Amino acid sequence: MQDPSFIEEAQLIDVREPEEVAQASLPGFKILPLRQFGTWGSVITDEFDPQKDTYVLCHHGVRSLQVAKWLQTQGFKRVFNVSGGIHAYALKADPSIPTY
């Protein structure tokens, strides 16, 4: 079983749009909307450490998978897509998070 403190060391990226984040969110995630990729894509390695565990989240796991794959091409070694996104997380782990 993984030590629950792993999340304190991890980098957390949410690629949903601001209006989606306003409906449901998880603490600790940096909001980097995929639609604004052009503004943050070129500086991602300035803000995040490619050697650290990096978790990427969206609504259902599709956009986050795209970003996770792209991060790997940028030298990120330990990238994890939150499969099923915040929707699955709300259903399986925390029903207090609204679904939309």
Tab-separated table of C-alpha atoms in Angstrom:
chain	number	residue	atom	x	y	z
A	1	MET	CA	0.000	0.000	0.000
A	2	GLN	CA	1.299	3.427	-0.938
A	3	ASP	CA	2.145	5.899	1.811
A	4	PRO	CA	-0.631	8.550	1.762
A	5	SER	CA	1.932	11.324	2.182
A	6	PHE	CA	2.971	10.795	-1.464
A	7	ILE	CA	0.432	13.405	-2.493
A	8	GLU	CA	2.243	16.078	-0.473
A	9	GLU	CA	5.340	15.579	-2.638
A	10	ALA	CA	3.461	15.270	-5.938
A	11	GLN	CA	2.785	17.941	-8.539
A	12	LEU	CA	-0.915	18.266	-9.319
A	13	ILE	CA	-2.220	19.735	-12.578
A	14	ASP	CA	-5.882	20.290	-13.480
A	15	VAL	CA	-6.384	20.988	-17.199
A	16	ARG	CA	-10.110	21.767	-17.010
A	17	GLU	CA	-11.540	25.157	-17.880
A	18	PRO	CA	-12.159	27.738	-15.107
A	19	GLU	CA	-15.936	27.292	-15.305
A	20	GLU	CA	-15.501	23.547	-14.734
A	21	VAL	CA	-13.177	24.120	-11.779
A	22	ALA	CA	-15.800	26.462	-10.283
A	23	GLN	CA	-18.270	23.555	-10.255
A	24	ALA	CA	-15.969	20.974	-8.661
A	25	SER	CA	-12.328	20.979	-7.632
A	26	LEU	CA	-9.704	19.247	-5.540
A	27	PRO	CA	-7.305	21.147	-3.284
A	28	GLY	CA	-3.687	21.453	-4.312
A	29	PHE	CA	-4.165	21.242	-8.080
A	30	LYS	CA	-2.611	23.969	-10.236
A	31	ILE	CA	-5.168	25.075	-12.832
A	32	LEU	CA	-3.691	25.024	-16.343
A	33	PRO	CA	-6.631	24.973	-18.773
A	34	LEU	CA	-5.882	22.968	-21.896
A	35	ARG	CA	-7.491	25.716	-23.986
A	36	GLN	CA	-4.700	28.030	-22.784
A	37	PHE	CA	-1.923	25.554	-23.609
A	38	GLY	CA	-0.258	28.146	-25.837
A	39	THR	CA	0.441	30.367	-22.841
A	40	TRP	CA	1.750	27.755	-20.403
A	41	GLY	CA	3.084	24.944	-22.591
A	42	SER	CA	6.435	26.546	-23.308
A	43	VAL	CA	7.205	27.286	-19.636
A	44	ILE	CA	5.996	24.049	-18.026
A	45	THR	CA	9.499	22.937	-17.040
A	46	ASP	CA	10.098	26.305	-15.355
A	47	GLU	CA	7.212	25.703	-12.966
A	48	PHE	CA	7.268	21.916	-12.531
A	49	ASP	CA	10.082	19.465	-11.828
A	50	PRO	CA	10.251	16.727	-14.501
A	51	GLN	CA	11.685	14.312	-11.908
A	52	LYS	CA	8.742	14.507	-9.479
A	53	ASP	CA	5.500	12.539	-9.575
A	54	THR	CA	3.030	14.580	-11.623
A	55	TYR	CA	-0.711	13.863	-11.629
A	56	VAL	CA	-2.916	15.333	-14.351
A	57	LEU	CA	-6.691	15.700	-13.937
A	58	CYS	CA	-9.638	16.733	-16.095
A	59	HIS	CA	-13.372	15.936	-16.138
A	60	HIS	CA	-13.298	12.376	-17.517
A	61	GLY	CA	-9.592	11.703	-18.128
A	62	VAL	CA	-9.369	12.418	-21.862
A	63	ARG	CA	-7.779	15.883	-21.878
A	64	SER	CA	-5.542	14.961	-18.960
A	65	LEU	CA	-4.297	11.912	-20.864
A	66	GLN	CA	-3.306	14.171	-23.775
A	67	VAL	CA	-1.379	16.466	-21.435
A	68	ALA	CA	0.193	13.537	-19.563
A	69	LYS	CA	1.506	12.094	-22.833
A	70	TRP	CA	2.811	15.513	-23.865
A	71	LEU	CA	4.564	15.966	-20.498
A	72	GLN	CA	6.410	12.705	-21.134
A	73	THR	CA	7.722	14.137	-24.410
A	74	GLN	CA	9.008	17.110	-22.385
A	75	GLY	CA	11.119	14.865	-20.166
A	76	PHE	CA	8.717	14.247	-17.295
A	77	LYS	CA	9.560	10.796	-15.944
A	78	ARG	CA	6.690	10.006	-13.552
A	79	VAL	CA	3.429	11.265	-15.040
A	80	PHE	CA	0.060	9.837	-14.034
A	81	ASN	CA	-3.291	10.500	-15.653
A	82	VAL	CA	-6.159	10.510	-13.143
A	83	SER	CA	-8.195	7.922	-15.042
A	84	GLY	CA	-11.866	8.831	-15.180
A	85	GLY	CA	-11.078	12.373	-14.039
A	86	ILE	CA	-12.723	14.287	-11.254
A	87	HIS	CA	-16.035	12.638	-12.143
A	88	ALA	CA	-14.748	9.156	-11.285
A	89	TYR	CA	-12.932	10.494	-8.231
A	90	ALA	CA	-16.174	12.015	-6.933
A	91	LEU	CA	-18.095	8.776	-7.492
A	92	LYS	CA	-15.468	6.411	-6.095
A	93	ALA	CA	-13.524	8.365	-3.485
A	94	ASP	CA	-15.323	11.512	-2.340
A	95	PRO	CA	-19.077	11.872	-2.865
A	96	SER	CA	-18.948	15.384	-1.369
A	97	ILE	CA	-17.452	16.588	-4.667
A	98	PRO	CA	-20.241	17.631	-7.041
A	99	THR	CA	-20.566	15.841	-10.365
A	100	TYR	CA	-21.503	17.716	-13.505
